[in-house]
């Protein structure tokens, strides 16, 4: 997905050369005279031009994750890509097979959404809530789950959260898949109802 662009940065030495001419001119010439001022300006411009030829522009290769032609779409896709990478890392940390399978489904649907919107950036508006709310919320709650597992946190509240996440992960994955299906249909599917469980779960746990 990533692409490389070349950015040319003008050298700074020509500016220093031009400034040096003014410095020397101020010492050896009466700059309060019009002819001296004009001569110094001419020599300064010449120094800048010569310096530019002697010091070529510095070329930098910059990686751009997405180049759809829309800055908003590129920013959204970059954010989605980052959250999907987080999902992948979380899946490696979570030992529960059922939950791991649900995360794989979320990741697969998310990658397909990413590819589709990259090819058709006009569809970015159709995934705005998915990109800005539902995907980040899923990552957030799964991050909490993974931390509790790693730290061995136990207790009534922790166990209740684990149970809720494991119970509803498949439904969240299905909602992600529904969002993907909506991109291929004429009507935009509202996945808000499908993800009510996610919102209520986070609200109930104070996340």
mmCIF file of C-alpha atoms in Angstrom:
data_model
loop_
_atom_site.group_PDB
_atom_site.id
_atom_site.type_symbol
_atom_site.label_atom_id
_atom_site.label_comp_id
_atom_site.label_asym_id
_atom_site.label_seq_id
_atom_site.Cartn_x
_atom_site.Cartn_y
_atom_site.Cartn_z
ATOM 1 C CA UNK A 1 0.000 0.000 0.000
ATOM 2 C CA UNK A 2 2.789 2.397 0.843
ATOM 3 C CA UNK A 3 4.340 4.518 -1.868
ATOM 4 C CA UNK A 4 7.489 6.561 -2.046
ATOM 5 C CA UNK A 5 7.692 10.165 -3.179
ATOM 6 C CA UNK A 6 10.769 12.279 -3.702
ATOM 7 C CA UNK A 7 11.011 15.618 -1.933
ATOM 8 C CA UNK A 8 13.685 18.052 -3.038
ATOM 9 C CA UNK A 9 15.018 20.390 -0.372
ATOM 10 C CA UNK A 10 16.828 23.557 -1.526
ATOM 11 C CA UNK A 11 20.379 23.875 -0.157
ATOM 12 C CA UNK A 12 21.087 26.538 2.445
ATOM 13 C CA UNK A 13 24.671 27.319 1.403
ATOM 14 C CA UNK A 14 23.630 29.682 -1.437
ATOM 15 C CA UNK A 15 21.841 31.807 1.154
ATOM 16 C CA UNK A 16 25.002 31.900 3.246
ATOM 17 C CA UNK A 17 27.040 32.873 0.184
ATOM 18 C CA UNK A 18 24.660 35.720 -0.595
ATOM 19 C CA UNK A 19 24.703 36.886 3.014
ATOM 20 C CA UNK A 20 28.500 36.744 3.046
ATOM 21 C CA UNK A 21 28.623 39.097 0.067
ATOM 22 C CA UNK A 22 26.515 41.610 1.979
ATOM 23 C CA UNK A 23 28.781 41.235 4.996
ATOM 24 C CA UNK A 24 31.939 41.844 2.973
ATOM 25 C CA UNK A 25 30.267 44.618 1.018
ATOM 26 C CA UNK A 26 29.315 46.354 4.239
ATOM 27 C CA UNK A 27 32.965 46.307 5.278
ATOM 28 C CA UNK A 28 34.713 47.342 2.062
ATOM 29 C CA UNK A 29 32.072 49.415 0.267
ATOM 30 C CA UNK A 30 30.121 52.526 1.217
ATOM 31 C CA UNK A 31 26.678 50.958 1.148
ATOM 32 C CA UNK A 32 25.118 54.338 1.799
ATOM 33 C CA UNK A 33 26.010 55.071 -1.831
ATOM 34 C CA UNK A 34 23.498 53.907 -4.421
ATOM 35 C CA UNK A 35 26.144 52.441 -6.722
ATOM 36 C CA UNK A 36 27.687 50.426 -3.856
ATOM 37 C CA UNK A 37 24.294 49.160 -2.763
ATOM 38 C CA UNK A 38 23.424 48.120 -6.334
ATOM 39 C CA UNK A 39 26.803 46.427 -6.831
ATOM 40 C CA UNK A 40 26.510 44.484 -3.577
ATOM 41 C CA UNK A 41 22.987 43.366 -4.450
ATOM 42 C CA UNK A 42 24.177 42.226 -7.883
ATOM 43 C CA UNK A 43 27.129 40.324 -6.440
ATOM 44 C CA UNK A 44 24.901 38.787 -3.772
ATOM 45 C CA UNK A 45 22.455 37.539 -6.405
ATOM 46 C CA UNK A 46 25.336 36.129 -8.440
ATOM 47 C CA UNK A 47 26.718 34.356 -5.367
ATOM 48 C CA UNK A 48 23.293 32.847 -4.729
ATOM 49 C CA UNK A 49 23.009 31.564 -8.310
ATOM 50 C CA UNK A 50 26.541 30.149 -8.346
ATOM 51 C CA UNK A 51 26.002 28.576 -4.925
ATOM 52 C CA UNK A 52 22.807 26.954 -6.160
ATOM 53 C CA UNK A 53 24.664 25.362 -9.055
ATOM 54 C CA UNK A 54 27.512 24.174 -6.877
ATOM 55 C CA UNK A 55 25.170 22.789 -4.200
ATOM 56 C CA UNK A 56 22.399 20.671 -5.750
ATOM 57 C CA UNK A 57 19.066 20.178 -4.037
ATOM 58 C CA UNK A 58 18.934 17.403 -1.457
ATOM 59 C CA UNK A 59 16.554 14.626 -2.499
ATOM 60 C CA UNK A 60 14.665 12.755 0.211
ATOM 61 C CA UNK A 61 12.538 9.671 -0.315
ATOM 62 C CA UNK A 62 9.471 9.891 1.914
ATOM 63 C CA UNK A 63 7.104 6.987 2.449
ATOM 64 C CA UNK A 64 3.440 7.822 2.050
ATOM 65 C CA UNK A 65 1.139 5.068 3.362
ATOM 66 C CA UNK A 66 -1.680 6.124 1.036
ATOM 67 C CA UNK A 67 -1.964 8.431 -1.951
ATOM 68 C CA UNK A 68 -5.610 8.430 -3.008
ATOM 69 C CA UNK A 69 -5.697 12.065 -4.012
ATOM 70 C CA UNK A 70 -7.799 12.954 -0.964
ATOM 71 C CA UNK A 71 -5.979 14.098 2.166
ATOM 72 C CA UNK A 72 -8.963 13.224 4.373
ATOM 73 C CA UNK A 73 -9.184 9.720 2.916
ATOM 74 C CA UNK A 74 -5.430 9.218 3.266
ATOM 75 C CA UNK A 75 -5.522 10.281 6.915
ATOM 76 C CA UNK A 76 -8.469 7.999 7.625
ATOM 77 C CA UNK A 77 -6.838 5.020 5.912
ATOM 78 C CA UNK A 78 -3.592 5.603 7.786
ATOM 79 C CA UNK A 79 -5.522 5.589 11.058
ATOM 80 C CA UNK A 80 -7.359 2.392 10.122
ATOM 81 C CA UNK A 81 -4.080 0.745 9.141
ATOM 82 C CA UNK A 82 -2.595 1.612 12.537
ATOM 83 C CA UNK A 83 -5.575 0.157 14.404
ATOM 84 C CA UNK A 84 -5.465 -3.019 12.324
ATOM 85 C CA UNK A 85 -1.789 -3.400 13.185
ATOM 86 C CA UNK A 86 -2.799 -3.098 16.848
ATOM 87 C CA UNK A 87 -5.423 -5.808 16.361
ATOM 88 C CA UNK A 88 -2.773 -8.084 14.894
ATOM 89 C CA UNK A 89 -0.454 -7.518 17.867
ATOM 90 C CA UNK A 90 -3.301 -8.081 20.309
ATOM 91 C CA UNK A 91 -4.202 -11.349 18.635
ATOM 92 C CA UNK A 92 -0.687 -12.591 19.285
ATOM 93 C CA UNK A 93 -1.066 -11.736 22.971
ATOM 94 C CA UNK A 94 -4.512 -13.277 23.568
ATOM 95 C CA UNK A 95 -4.504 -17.043 24.138
ATOM 96 C CA UNK A 96 -8.264 -17.661 23.938
ATOM 97 C CA UNK A 97 -8.937 -19.546 20.673
ATOM 98 C CA UNK A 98 -12.482 -18.290 20.198
ATOM 99 C CA UNK A 99 -11.540 -14.689 20.805
ATOM 100 C CA UNK A 100 -8.459 -15.059 18.626
ATOM 101 C CA UNK A 101 -10.600 -16.293 15.733
ATOM 102 C CA UNK A 102 -12.952 -13.321 16.131
ATOM 103 C CA UNK A 103 -9.998 -10.936 16.044
ATOM 104 C CA UNK A 104 -8.725 -12.603 12.871
ATOM 105 C CA UNK A 105 -12.123 -11.986 11.299
ATOM 106 C CA UNK A 106 -12.048 -8.336 12.389
ATOM 107 C CA UNK A 107 -8.572 -7.934 10.945
ATOM 108 C CA UNK A 108 -9.464 -9.619 7.662
ATOM 109 C CA UNK A 109 -12.603 -7.501 7.225
ATOM 110 C CA UNK A 110 -10.669 -4.369 8.145
ATOM 111 C CA UNK A 111 -7.953 -5.061 5.587
ATOM 112 C CA UNK A 112 -10.545 -5.638 2.878
ATOM 113 C CA UNK A 113 -12.253 -2.369 3.827
ATOM 114 C CA UNK A 114 -8.873 -0.661 3.637
ATOM 115 C CA UNK A 115 -8.196 -2.024 0.155
ATOM 116 C CA UNK A 116 -11.649 -1.113 -1.127
ATOM 117 C CA UNK A 117 -11.531 2.468 0.114
ATOM 118 C CA UNK A 118 -7.988 2.896 -1.195
ATOM 119 C CA UNK A 119 -9.235 1.911 -4.646
ATOM 120 C CA UNK A 120 -12.396 4.011 -4.277
ATOM 121 C CA UNK A 121 -11.586 6.931 -1.930
ATOM 122 C CA UNK A 122 -15.064 8.394 -2.444
ATOM 123 C CA UNK A 123 -16.276 5.575 -0.171
ATOM 124 C CA UNK A 124 -14.275 6.957 2.752
ATOM 125 C CA UNK A 125 -17.375 8.806 3.961
ATOM 126 C CA UNK A 126 -19.167 5.465 4.268
ATOM 127 C CA UNK A 127 -16.701 4.127 6.816
ATOM 128 C CA UNK A 128 -16.262 7.272 8.880
ATOM 129 C CA UNK A 129 -17.945 5.917 12.016
ATOM 130 C CA UNK A 130 -16.239 2.562 11.565
ATOM 131 C CA UNK A 131 -12.829 4.239 11.295
ATOM 132 C CA UNK A 132 -13.321 6.883 13.993
ATOM 133 C CA UNK A 133 -15.321 4.993 16.608
ATOM 134 C CA UNK A 134 -16.028 1.307 16.202
ATOM 135 C CA UNK A 135 -12.572 0.071 15.205
ATOM 136 C CA UNK A 136 -10.718 2.195 17.807
ATOM 137 C CA UNK A 137 -13.236 1.121 20.487
ATOM 138 C CA UNK A 138 -12.711 -2.535 19.634
ATOM 139 C CA UNK A 139 -8.939 -2.079 19.863
ATOM 140 C CA UNK A 140 -9.290 -0.268 23.178
ATOM 141 C CA UNK A 141 -11.378 -2.925 24.866
ATOM 142 C CA UNK A 142 -9.264 -5.777 23.489
ATOM 143 C CA UNK A 143 -6.169 -3.975 24.762
ATOM 144 C CA UNK A 144 -7.727 -3.906 28.228
ATOM 145 C CA UNK A 145 -8.520 -7.612 27.932
ATOM 146 C CA UNK A 146 -4.973 -8.451 26.855
ATOM 147 C CA UNK A 147 -3.444 -6.460 29.722
ATOM 148 C CA UNK A 148 -5.617 -8.231 32.265
ATOM 149 C CA UNK A 149 -4.587 -11.585 30.821
ATOM 150 C CA UNK A 150 -0.900 -10.695 30.891
ATOM 151 C CA UNK A 151 -1.060 -9.310 34.414
ATOM 152 C CA UNK A 152 -3.232 -12.123 35.696
ATOM 153 C CA UNK A 153 -5.871 -9.735 37.014
ATOM 154 C CA UNK A 154 -8.688 -11.556 38.796
ATOM 155 C CA UNK A 155 -11.855 -10.417 40.493
ATOM 156 C CA UNK A 156 -15.557 -10.071 39.870
ATOM 157 C CA UNK A 157 -15.303 -7.046 37.580
ATOM 158 C CA UNK A 158 -12.340 -8.407 35.617
ATOM 159 C CA UNK A 159 -14.000 -11.772 35.141
ATOM 160 C CA UNK A 160 -17.231 -10.089 34.027
ATOM 161 C CA UNK A 161 -15.346 -8.015 31.454
ATOM 162 C CA UNK A 162 -13.549 -11.079 30.131
ATOM 163 C CA UNK A 163 -16.818 -12.944 29.799
ATOM 164 C CA UNK A 164 -18.509 -10.052 27.984
ATOM 165 C CA UNK A 165 -15.636 -9.612 25.551
ATOM 166 C CA UNK A 166 -15.426 -13.323 24.774
ATOM 167 C CA UNK A 167 -19.199 -13.535 24.418
ATOM 168 C CA UNK A 168 -19.581 -10.590 22.042
ATOM 169 C CA UNK A 169 -16.342 -10.676 20.023
ATOM 170 C CA UNK A 170 -17.938 -12.753 17.259
ATOM 171 C CA UNK A 171 -20.813 -10.272 16.980
ATOM 172 C CA UNK A 172 -18.340 -7.413 16.649
ATOM 173 C CA UNK A 173 -16.471 -9.324 13.936
ATOM 174 C CA UNK A 174 -19.761 -9.852 12.104
ATOM 175 C CA UNK A 175 -20.477 -6.124 12.289
ATOM 176 C CA UNK A 176 -17.088 -5.430 10.711
ATOM 177 C CA UNK A 177 -17.916 -7.875 7.938
ATOM 178 C CA UNK A 178 -21.265 -6.174 7.461
ATOM 179 C CA UNK A 179 -19.462 -2.873 7.008
ATOM 180 C CA UNK A 180 -17.368 -4.498 4.299
ATOM 181 C CA UNK A 181 -20.474 -5.857 2.589
ATOM 182 C CA UNK A 182 -21.997 -2.376 2.651
ATOM 183 C CA UNK A 183 -19.135 -1.016 0.569
ATOM 184 C CA UNK A 184 -20.115 -3.313 -2.273
ATOM 185 C CA UNK A 185 -23.805 -2.460 -2.183
ATOM 186 C CA UNK A 186 -25.723 0.557 -3.375
ATOM 187 C CA UNK A 187 -27.030 1.270 0.115
ATOM 188 C CA UNK A 188 -24.782 2.177 3.008
ATOM 189 C CA UNK A 189 -25.386 -0.174 5.887
ATOM 190 C CA UNK A 190 -25.771 1.383 9.295
ATOM 191 C CA UNK A 191 -23.693 -0.804 11.577
ATOM 192 C CA UNK A 192 -24.540 1.234 14.636
ATOM 193 C CA UNK A 193 -27.177 -1.249 15.774
ATOM 194 C CA UNK A 194 -24.791 -4.147 15.238
ATOM 195 C CA UNK A 195 -22.214 -2.523 17.493
ATOM 196 C CA UNK A 196 -24.514 -1.382 20.280
ATOM 197 C CA UNK A 197 -23.111 -4.243 22.305
ATOM 198 C CA UNK A 198 -19.620 -2.797 21.963
ATOM 199 C CA UNK A 199 -20.693 0.665 23.067
ATOM 200 C CA UNK A 200 -22.695 -0.619 26.019
ATOM 201 C CA UNK A 201 -19.848 -2.896 27.038
ATOM 202 C CA UNK A 202 -17.357 -0.044 27.086
ATOM 203 C CA UNK A 203 -19.763 2.250 28.888
ATOM 204 C CA UNK A 204 -20.494 -0.386 31.502
ATOM 205 C CA UNK A 205 -16.797 -0.876 32.176
ATOM 206 C CA UNK A 206 -16.015 2.836 32.206
ATOM 207 C CA UNK A 207 -13.714 2.577 29.163
#
